[in-house]
PDB file of C-alpha atoms in Angstrom:
ATOM      1  CA  UNK V  59      -5.985  -9.025 -25.904  1.00 38.00           C
ATOM      2  CA  UNK V  60      -5.159  -9.214 -22.764  1.00 37.00           C
ATOM      3  CA  UNK V  61      -1.965 -10.431 -22.818  1.00 41.00           C
ATOM      4  CA  UNK V  62      -1.142  -7.416 -25.075  1.00 38.00           C
ATOM      5  CA  UNK V  63      -2.678  -4.720 -22.878  1.00 36.00           C
ATOM      6  CA  UNK V  64      -0.159  -7.451 -20.228  1.00 41.00           C
ATOM      7  CA  UNK V  65       2.896  -6.810 -21.786  1.00 40.00           C
ATOM      8  CA  UNK V  66       2.253  -2.942 -22.317  1.00 36.00           C
ATOM      9  CA  UNK V  67       1.673  -2.407 -18.578  1.00 38.00           C
ATOM     10  CA  UNK V  68       4.987  -4.578 -17.634  1.00 40.00           C
ATOM     11  CA  UNK V  69       7.761  -2.164 -20.421  1.00 38.00           C
ATOM     12  CA  UNK V  70       5.241   0.482 -19.003  1.00 36.00           C
ATOM     13  CA  UNK V  71       5.909  -1.112 -14.985  1.00 38.00           C
ATOM     14  CA  UNK V  72      10.288  -2.063 -15.727  1.00 35.00           C
ATOM     15  CA  UNK V  73      11.315   1.301 -17.296  1.00 33.00           C
ATOM     16  CA  UNK V  74      10.599   2.806 -13.417  1.00 33.00           C
ATOM     17  CA  UNK V  75      14.017   1.379 -11.792  1.00 34.00           C
ATOM     18  CA  UNK V  76      14.473   2.817  -8.827  1.00 34.00           C
ATOM     19  CA  UNK V  77      18.786   2.343  -7.592  1.00 32.00           C
ATOM     20  CA  UNK V  78      17.883   3.595  -4.019  1.00 36.00           C
ATOM     21  CA  UNK V  79      14.726   4.307  -2.249  1.00 40.00           C
ATOM     22  CA  UNK V  80      14.774   7.848  -0.982  1.00 44.00           C
ATOM     23  CA  UNK V  81      11.625   7.245   1.566  1.00 51.00           C
ATOM     24  CA  UNK V  82      11.145   9.096   4.939  1.00 57.00           C
ATOM     25  CA  UNK V  83      13.264   6.135   7.612  1.00 64.00           C
ATOM     26  CA  UNK V  84      10.794   7.495  10.363  1.00 83.00           C
ATOM     27  CA  UNK V  85       6.944   7.352   8.426  1.00 92.00           C
ATOM     28  CA  UNK V  86       3.709   5.972  10.023  1.00 94.00           C
ATOM     29  CA  UNK V  87       1.657   3.972   8.243  1.00 95.00           C
ATOM     30  CA  UNK V  88      -1.919   3.113   8.409  1.00 96.00           C
ATOM     31  CA  UNK V  89      -4.040  -0.342   7.181  1.00 95.00           C
ATOM     32  CA  UNK V  90      -7.548   0.362   5.875  1.00 95.00           C
ATOM     33  CA  UNK V  91     -10.303  -1.582   9.010  1.00 95.00           C
ATOM     34  CA  UNK V  92     -12.133  -4.115   6.678  1.00 92.00           C
ATOM     35  CA  UNK V  93     -15.060  -4.308   9.581  1.00 91.00           C
ATOM     36  CA  UNK V  94     -15.835  -0.304   8.945  1.00 91.00           C
ATOM     37  CA  UNK V  95     -16.701  -0.758   5.238  1.00 89.00           C
ATOM     38  CA  UNK V  96     -19.784  -0.979   4.794  1.00 83.00           C
ATOM     39  CA  UNK V  97     -21.839  -3.851   2.603  1.00 82.00           C
ATOM     40  CA  UNK V  98     -22.078  -2.129   0.050  1.00 79.00           C
ATOM     41  CA  UNK V  99     -18.493  -0.721  -0.343  1.00 82.00           C
ATOM     42  CA  UNK V 100     -18.426  -1.079  -4.358  1.00 79.00           C
ATOM     43  CA  UNK V 101     -15.094  -3.178  -4.485  1.00 80.00           C
ATOM     44  CA  UNK V 102     -12.776  -0.887  -6.886  1.00 77.00           C
ATOM     45  CA  UNK V 103     -13.131   1.117  -4.137  1.00 82.00           C
ATOM     46  CA  UNK V 104     -11.831  -1.148  -1.743  1.00 84.00           C
ATOM     47  CA  UNK V 105      -8.759  -2.526  -3.474  1.00 82.00           C
ATOM     48  CA  UNK V 106      -8.209   1.449  -3.915  1.00 81.00           C
ATOM     49  CA  UNK V 107      -8.619   2.465  -0.531  1.00 88.00           C
ATOM     50  CA  UNK V 108      -6.344  -0.967   0.389  1.00 89.00           C
ATOM     51  CA  UNK V 109      -3.401   0.959   0.060  1.00 88.00           C
ATOM     52  CA  UNK V 110      -1.522   2.264   2.381  1.00 91.00           C
ATOM     53  CA  UNK V 111      -1.667   5.491   3.682  1.00 93.00           C
ATOM     54  CA  UNK V 112       1.506   8.027   4.583  1.00 92.00           C
ATOM     55  CA  UNK V 113       2.454   9.613   7.468  1.00 91.00           C
ATOM     56  CA  UNK V 114       5.845  11.635   8.175  1.00 85.00           C
ATOM     57  CA  UNK V 115       4.961  13.828  10.784  1.00 73.00           C
ATOM     58  CA  UNK V 116       5.093  16.289   8.156  1.00 75.00           C
ATOM     59  CA  UNK V 117       2.116  15.332   6.159  1.00 85.00           C
ATOM     60  CA  UNK V 118      -0.300  12.739   4.868  1.00 91.00           C
ATOM     61  CA  UNK V 119      -0.188  11.002   1.922  1.00 88.00           C
ATOM     62  CA  UNK V 120      -2.965   9.416   0.327  1.00 86.00           C
ATOM     63  CA  UNK V 121      -4.009   8.254  -3.495  1.00 81.00           C
ATOM     64  CA  UNK V 122      -0.977  10.156  -4.172  1.00 78.00           C
ATOM     65  CA  UNK V 123      -2.905  12.869  -2.777  1.00 82.00           C
ATOM     66  CA  UNK V 124      -1.011  15.022  -0.459  1.00 84.00           C
ATOM     67  CA  UNK V 125      -2.931  16.282   2.910  1.00 88.00           C
ATOM     68  CA  UNK V 126      -1.391  19.401   4.668  1.00 88.00           C
ATOM     69  CA  UNK V 127      -2.187  19.691   9.102  1.00 89.00           C
ATOM     70  CA  UNK V 128      -5.274  22.584   9.022  1.00 86.00           C
ATOM     71  CA  UNK V 129      -3.971  25.164  11.521  1.00 83.00           C
ATOM     72  CA  UNK V 130      -5.601  28.109  12.837  1.00 78.00           C
ATOM     73  CA  UNK V 131      -8.322  29.561  15.456  1.00 80.00           C
ATOM     74  CA  UNK V 132     -11.533  27.114  16.296  1.00 78.00           C
ATOM     75  CA  UNK V 133     -13.143  29.103  14.564  1.00 82.00           C
ATOM     76  CA  UNK V 134     -11.193  28.472  11.261  1.00 80.00           C
ATOM     77  CA  UNK V 135     -10.879  24.023  12.040  1.00 80.00           C
ATOM     78  CA  UNK V 136     -15.230  24.213  12.596  1.00 82.00           C
ATOM     79  CA  UNK V 137     -15.655  26.177   9.338  1.00 83.00           C
ATOM     80  CA  UNK V 138     -13.671  23.989   7.876  1.00 81.00           C
ATOM     81  CA  UNK V 139     -15.541  20.259   9.294  1.00 84.00           C
ATOM     82  CA  UNK V 140     -18.985  22.564   7.870  1.00 83.00           C
ATOM     83  CA  UNK V 141     -17.678  22.745   4.297  1.00 75.00           C
ATOM     84  CA  UNK V 142     -20.346  20.587   2.168  1.00 74.00           C
ATOM     85  CA  UNK V 143     -21.775  19.858   5.601  1.00 84.00           C
ATOM     86  CA  UNK V 144     -19.697  17.390   6.795  1.00 88.00           C
ATOM     87  CA  UNK V 145     -21.274  17.412   9.940  1.00 88.00           C
ATOM     88  CA  UNK V 146     -24.871  17.136   9.131  1.00 89.00           C
ATOM     89  CA  UNK V 147     -24.057  14.721   6.381  1.00 89.00           C
ATOM     90  CA  UNK V 148     -22.293  12.611   8.448  1.00 91.00           C
ATOM     91  CA  UNK V 149     -23.924  12.784  11.107  1.00 92.00           C
ATOM     92  CA  UNK V 150     -25.801   8.969  10.913  1.00 92.00           C
ATOM     93  CA  UNK V 151     -22.347   7.366  10.860  1.00 92.00           C
ATOM     94  CA  UNK V 152     -20.918   9.680  13.395  1.00 94.00           C
ATOM     95  CA  UNK V 153     -23.010   8.863  16.267  1.00 94.00           C
ATOM     96  CA  UNK V 154     -22.932   5.030  14.808  1.00 93.00           C
ATOM     97  CA  UNK V 155     -19.585   5.018  16.456  1.00 94.00           C
ATOM     98  CA  UNK V 156     -19.964   7.569  19.075  1.00 94.00           C
ATOM     99  CA  UNK V 157     -17.392   9.689  17.308  1.00 94.00           C
ATOM    100  CA  UNK V 158     -18.266  13.797  18.384  1.00 90.00           C
ATOM    101  CA  UNK V 159     -15.652  16.874  16.767  1.00 88.00           C
ATOM    102  CA  UNK V 160     -14.369  16.503  21.035  1.00 89.00           C
ATOM    103  CA  UNK V 161     -12.347  13.352  19.246  1.00 92.00           C
ATOM    104  CA  UNK V 162     -11.124  15.283  16.378  1.00 91.00           C
ATOM    105  CA  UNK V 163      -6.994  15.610  17.221  1.00 90.00           C
ATOM    106  CA  UNK V 164      -5.808  17.221  13.713  1.00 90.00           C
ATOM    107  CA  UNK V 165      -7.963  17.874  10.368  1.00 90.00           C
ATOM    108  CA  UNK V 166      -6.172  17.664   7.155  1.00 90.00           C
ATOM    109  CA  UNK V 167      -7.189  18.905   3.999  1.00 85.00           C
ATOM    110  CA  UNK V 168      -6.361  17.848   0.409  1.00 78.00           C
ATOM    111  CA  UNK V 169      -3.115  19.828  -0.794  1.00 65.00           C
ATOM    112  CA  UNK V 170      -4.906  21.698  -4.428  1.00 60.00           C
ATOM    113  CA  UNK V 171      -1.294  22.114  -5.409  1.00 61.00           C
ATOM    114  CA  UNK V 172      -0.652  18.562  -5.695  1.00 56.00           C
ATOM    115  CA  UNK V 173       0.064  16.554  -9.108  1.00 56.00           C
ATOM    116  CA  UNK V 174      -2.168  13.780  -8.400  1.00 59.00           C
ATOM    117  CA  UNK V 175      -5.815  14.583 -10.960  1.00 63.00           C
ATOM    118  CA  UNK V 176      -7.316  12.801  -8.345  1.00 62.00           C
ATOM    119  CA  UNK V 177      -7.073  15.064  -5.715  1.00 65.00           C
ATOM    120  CA  UNK V 178      -7.518  17.703  -8.187  1.00 60.00           C
ATOM    121  CA  UNK V 179     -10.629  16.916  -8.640  1.00 59.00           C
ATOM    122  CA  UNK V 180     -12.558  15.514  -5.749  1.00 54.00           C
ATOM    123  CA  UNK V 181     -14.462  17.979  -4.770  1.00 55.00           C
ATOM    124  CA  UNK V 182     -14.280  17.528  -0.696  1.00 59.00           C
ATOM    125  CA  UNK V 183     -12.030  14.843   1.441  1.00 74.00           C
ATOM    126  CA  UNK V 184      -9.767  15.181   4.603  1.00 83.00           C
ATOM    127  CA  UNK V 185      -8.601  12.797   6.194  1.00 91.00           C
ATOM    128  CA  UNK V 186      -9.007  13.784  10.743  1.00 93.00           C
ATOM    129  CA  UNK V 187      -6.647  12.441  13.016  1.00 94.00           C
ATOM    130  CA  UNK V 188      -9.091  10.861  16.690  1.00 95.00           C
ATOM    131  CA  UNK V 189      -8.017  11.015  20.413  1.00 93.00           C
ATOM    132  CA  UNK V 190      -7.798   6.689  19.594  1.00 94.00           C
ATOM    133  CA  UNK V 191      -4.642   7.403  16.794  1.00 93.00           C
ATOM    134  CA  UNK V 192      -7.104   5.685  14.276  1.00 96.00           C
ATOM    135  CA  UNK V 193      -7.574   8.427  10.731  1.00 96.00           C
ATOM    136  CA  UNK V 194     -10.941   8.276   9.780  1.00 95.00           C
ATOM    137  CA  UNK V 195     -10.761   9.422   5.975  1.00 92.00           C
ATOM    138  CA  UNK V 196     -13.942  11.052   4.004  1.00 86.00           C
ATOM    139  CA  UNK V 197     -14.031   9.200   0.656  1.00 83.00           C
ATOM    140  CA  UNK V 198     -17.047   9.113  -2.190  1.00 80.00           C
ATOM    141  CA  UNK V 199     -20.120  10.056   0.336  1.00 82.00           C
ATOM    142  CA  UNK V 200     -18.675   7.893   2.681  1.00 86.00           C
ATOM    143  CA  UNK V 201     -16.616   7.306   6.237  1.00 91.00           C
ATOM    144  CA  UNK V 202     -13.541   4.785   6.118  1.00 93.00           C
ATOM    145  CA  UNK V 203     -11.176   4.062   8.876  1.00 96.00           C
ATOM    146  CA  UNK V 204      -7.483   3.567   9.209  1.00 96.00           C
ATOM    147  CA  UNK V 205      -5.503   1.630  11.546  1.00 96.00           C
ATOM    148  CA  UNK V 206      -1.629   2.210  12.147  1.00 96.00           C
ATOM    149  CA  UNK V 207       0.709  -0.405  11.726  1.00 95.00           C
ATOM    150  CA  UNK V 208       2.303  -2.468  14.634  1.00 94.00           C
ATOM    151  CA  UNK V 209       5.179  -1.222  15.661  1.00 93.00           C
ATOM    152  CA  UNK V 210       7.426  -3.876  13.998  1.00 92.00           C
ATOM    153  CA  UNK V 211       5.244  -4.147  10.934  1.00 93.00           C
ATOM    154  CA  UNK V 212       6.306  -0.133  10.553  1.00 94.00           C
ATOM    155  CA  UNK V 213      10.197  -0.386  11.415  1.00 92.00           C
ATOM    156  CA  UNK V 214      10.220  -3.299   8.938  1.00 93.00           C
ATOM    157  CA  UNK V 215       8.744  -1.293   6.866  1.00 93.00           C
ATOM    158  CA  UNK V 216      10.805   1.769   7.038  1.00 93.00           C
ATOM    159  CA  UNK V 217      13.695  -0.587   6.837  1.00 92.00           C
ATOM    160  CA  UNK V 218      13.438  -2.094   3.440  1.00 92.00           C
ATOM    161  CA  UNK V 219      12.367   1.843   2.460  1.00 89.00           C
ATOM    162  CA  UNK V 220      15.829   2.960   3.091  1.00 88.00           C
ATOM    163  CA  UNK V 221      17.635  -0.443   2.151  1.00 84.00           C
ATOM    164  CA  UNK V 222      16.984  -1.305  -1.220  1.00 86.00           C
ATOM    165  CA  UNK V 223      19.870  -1.089  -3.320  1.00 89.00           C
ATOM    166  CA  UNK V 224      18.224  -2.518  -7.530  1.00 90.00           C
ATOM    167  CA  UNK V 225      20.552  -2.163 -11.114  1.00 87.00           C
ATOM    168  CA  UNK V 226      19.827  -2.106 -13.874  1.00 71.00           C
ATOM    169  CA  UNK V 227      17.142  -4.697 -15.803  1.00 75.00           C
ATOM    170  CA  UNK V 228      18.285  -6.475 -17.827  1.00 73.00           C
ATOM    171  CA  UNK V 229      15.999  -7.884 -21.006  1.00 78.00           C
ATOM    172  CA  UNK V 230      16.462 -10.948 -23.234  1.00 78.00           C
ATOM    173  CA  UNK V 231      13.812 -10.879 -25.885  1.00 79.00           C
ATOM    174  CA  UNK V 232      10.930 -11.035 -23.998  1.00 81.00           C
ATOM    175  CA  UNK V 233      12.332 -11.644 -20.269  1.00 86.00           C
ATOM    176  CA  UNK V 234      13.827  -8.960 -18.190  1.00 88.00           C
ATOM    177  CA  UNK V 235      15.138  -9.372 -15.156  1.00 92.00           C
ATOM    178  CA  UNK V 236      16.462  -7.279 -12.315  1.00 91.00           C
ATOM    179  CA  UNK V 237      18.946  -7.924  -8.795  1.00 94.00           C
ATOM    180  CA  UNK V 238      17.805  -6.417  -5.944  1.00 94.00           C
ATOM    181  CA  UNK V 239      19.622  -6.215  -2.285  1.00 95.00           C
ATOM    182  CA  UNK V 240      17.884  -5.515   1.102  1.00 95.00           C
ATOM    183  CA  UNK V 241      20.529  -4.724   3.962  1.00 92.00           C
ATOM    184  CA  UNK V 242      20.037  -5.968   7.472  1.00 92.00           C
ATOM    185  CA  UNK V 243      16.399  -7.781   6.475  1.00 95.00           C
ATOM    186  CA  UNK V 244      15.993 -11.784   5.967  1.00 96.00           C
ATOM    187  CA  UNK V 245      13.397 -13.278   2.964  1.00 97.00           C
ATOM    188  CA  UNK V 246      10.607 -13.250   5.238  1.00 96.00           C
ATOM    189  CA  UNK V 247      11.374  -9.449   6.163  1.00 95.00           C
ATOM    190  CA  UNK V 248      11.172  -8.537   2.559  1.00 96.00           C
ATOM    191  CA  UNK V 249       8.803 -10.151   1.507  1.00 96.00           C
ATOM    192  CA  UNK V 250       6.227  -9.175   3.918  1.00 95.00           C
ATOM    193  CA  UNK V 251       6.839  -5.489   3.496  1.00 94.00           C
ATOM    194  CA  UNK V 252       6.568  -6.552  -0.895  1.00 94.00           C
ATOM    195  CA  UNK V 253       3.332  -8.145   0.628  1.00 93.00           C
ATOM    196  CA  UNK V 254       1.280  -3.665   0.827  1.00 92.00           C
ATOM    197  CA  UNK V 255       1.855  -3.627  -2.853  1.00 89.00           C
ATOM    198  CA  UNK V 256      -1.206  -4.910  -4.055  1.00 86.00           C
ATOM    199  CA  UNK V 257      -0.095  -4.994  -7.146  1.00 85.00           C
ATOM    200  CA  UNK V 258       2.210  -7.455  -6.079  1.00 89.00           C
ATOM    201  CA  UNK V 259       0.148 -10.366  -5.135  1.00 91.00           C
ATOM    202  CA  UNK V 260       1.742 -11.473  -2.153  1.00 93.00           C
ATOM    203  CA  UNK V 261      -1.188 -11.705   0.213  1.00 90.00           C
ATOM    204  CA  UNK V 262      -0.148 -15.717   1.277  1.00 90.00           C
ATOM    205  CA  UNK V 263       1.512 -15.071   4.538  1.00 91.00           C
ATOM    206  CA  UNK V 264       4.622 -17.758   4.251  1.00 93.00           C
ATOM    207  CA  UNK V 265       6.673 -19.566   6.899  1.00 93.00           C
ATOM    208  CA  UNK V 266      10.434 -20.821   6.594  1.00 95.00           C
ATOM    209  CA  UNK V 267      10.158 -24.287   5.243  1.00 94.00           C
ATOM    210  CA  UNK V 268       7.066 -24.209   3.905  1.00 93.00           C
ATOM    211  CA  UNK V 269       6.410 -25.574  -0.029  1.00 95.00           C
ATOM    212  CA  UNK V 270       2.638 -24.729  -1.309  1.00 94.00           C
ATOM    213  CA  UNK V 271       0.501 -23.517  -3.955  1.00 94.00           C
ATOM    214  CA  UNK V 272      -2.433 -21.287  -4.113  1.00 94.00           C
ATOM    215  CA  UNK V 273      -4.261 -19.811  -6.973  1.00 94.00           C
ATOM    216  CA  UNK V 274      -6.295 -16.156  -6.751  1.00 91.00           C
ATOM    217  CA  UNK V 275      -8.967 -16.283  -9.126  1.00 89.00           C
ATOM    218  CA  UNK V 276      -9.660 -12.172  -8.403  1.00 85.00           C
ATOM    219  CA  UNK V 277      -6.197 -11.769 -10.347  1.00 87.00           C
ATOM    220  CA  UNK V 278      -6.788 -14.446 -12.875  1.00 91.00           C
ATOM    221  CA  UNK V 279      -2.617 -15.907 -11.622  1.00 93.00           C
ATOM    222  CA  UNK V 280      -1.536 -19.995  -9.812  1.00 95.00           C
ATOM    223  CA  UNK V 281       1.483 -19.233  -7.217  1.00 96.00           C
ATOM    224  CA  UNK V 282       4.150 -22.270  -6.614  1.00 96.00           C
ATOM    225  CA  UNK V 283       6.763 -21.028  -3.892  1.00 96.00           C
ATOM    226  CA  UNK V 284       9.199 -22.678  -2.909  1.00 97.00           C
ATOM    227  CA  UNK V 285      11.994 -22.973   0.076  1.00 97.00           C
ATOM    228  CA  UNK V 286      15.840 -24.204  -1.018  1.00 96.00           C
ATOM    229  CA  UNK V 287      16.502 -24.908   2.751  1.00 95.00           C
ATOM    230  CA  UNK V 288      16.889 -21.409   5.019  1.00 96.00           C
ATOM    231  CA  UNK V 289      18.367 -19.916   3.381  1.00 97.00           C
ATOM    232  CA  UNK V 290      16.581 -19.632  -0.276  1.00 97.00           C
ATOM    233  CA  UNK V 291      13.165 -19.627  -1.018  1.00 97.00           C
ATOM    234  CA  UNK V 292      11.743 -19.312  -5.201  1.00 97.00           C
ATOM    235  CA  UNK V 293       7.513 -18.622  -5.872  1.00 93.00           C
ATOM    236  CA  UNK V 294       6.197 -18.176  -9.206  1.00 95.00           C
ATOM    237  CA  UNK V 295       3.355 -16.756 -10.603  1.00 95.00           C
ATOM    238  CA  UNK V 296       1.637 -17.614 -13.124  1.00 95.00           C
ATOM    239  CA  UNK V 297      -0.790 -15.254 -15.095  1.00 92.00           C
ATOM    240  CA  UNK V 298      -2.653 -15.266 -18.591  1.00 87.00           C
ATOM    241  CA  UNK V 299       0.351 -12.632 -20.230  1.00 84.00           C
ATOM    242  CA  UNK V 300       3.827 -14.226 -18.791  1.00 91.00           C
ATOM    243  CA  UNK V 301       5.155 -15.572 -15.327  1.00 94.00           C
ATOM    244  CA  UNK V 302       7.568 -13.514 -13.066  1.00 95.00           C
ATOM    245  CA  UNK V 303       9.343 -15.440 -11.304  1.00 96.00           C
ATOM    246  CA  UNK V 304      11.022 -14.135  -7.751  1.00 97.00           C
ATOM    247  CA  UNK V 305      14.184 -15.716  -5.900  1.00 98.00           C
ATOM    248  CA  UNK V 306      14.262 -14.600  -2.703  1.00 98.00           C
ATOM    249  CA  UNK V 307      19.308 -15.891  -1.201  1.00 98.00           C
ATOM    250  CA  UNK V 308      19.930 -14.332   2.095  1.00 97.00           C
ATOM    251  CA  UNK V 309      23.549 -14.194   3.322  1.00 95.00           C
ATOM    252  CA  UNK V 310      25.621 -12.136   4.881  1.00 93.00           C
ATOM    253  CA  UNK V 311      23.184 -10.194   6.902  1.00 92.00           C
ATOM    254  CA  UNK V 312      21.847  -8.901   3.716  1.00 94.00           C
ATOM    255  CA  UNK V 313      19.059 -10.013   0.956  1.00 97.00           C
ATOM    256  CA  UNK V 314      19.398 -10.810  -2.829  1.00 96.00           C
ATOM    257  CA  UNK V 315      15.693 -10.964  -4.280  1.00 96.00           C
ATOM    258  CA  UNK V 316      16.228 -11.857  -8.563  1.00 95.00           C
ATOM    259  CA  UNK V 317      12.939 -11.240  -9.788  1.00 94.00           C
ATOM    260  CA  UNK V 318      11.744 -12.087 -13.806  1.00 93.00           C
ATOM    261  CA  UNK V 319       9.396 -11.367 -15.690  1.00 91.00           C
ATOM    262  CA  UNK V 320       9.026 -13.569 -18.824  1.00 91.00           C
ATOM    263  CA  UNK V 321       5.595 -12.697 -21.391  1.00 86.00           C
ATOM    264  CA  UNK V 322       4.125 -14.603 -23.882  1.00 73.00           C
TER     265      UNK V 322
END
């Protein structure tokens, strides 16, 4: 049954081919601060929260929801904060982190016109940009915090999204292949950018020429990494429902990535 489900999911994912990215090339990205999560935080909630928050200076995107900056008088802002007794309900957490309204630089409110079901069914969610540039999110009755990525990581991610070009998928029996090109990016640049996609299981930090194997029991996957010189990396992920092979080839200032998904 598990294999059948995996096959269906892969077919759905493979049908969504992007030929060129339309991401804003000047996005800012924020990563979850795990150290500030409570010990009681559910694992599934933590996984959802681990997705990057994207800020393009006009709106913030979080879990598929769009948040717009609240503008208006001080009374308007206080009224928003007092919705559902925010300051009262989170008083203990705010005290723990020595936060008051004077630490709040901007407040972003949930855009109810979003197409995301998560956004529309969530009764109350705000994102507050703090004076130290961290983001504080009200989510499932707890406060979670995000810090901005280092400048070089942001630059790499923006380069990844703006310089991606892929060709159509090729299908042979139960095997699917696609090829993408990343201009002005090394193998490590592409790999590190892709590691932010939690579904790809690119968790291990890698170095050129380092061959090894690793197992992630929570995803039930074994992974082998193998380098062929400095400009070619191949690593294979062995899932219960199939095998995924990624081949990175760096040549003439760009990286070519061949992805092959083979289903059982």
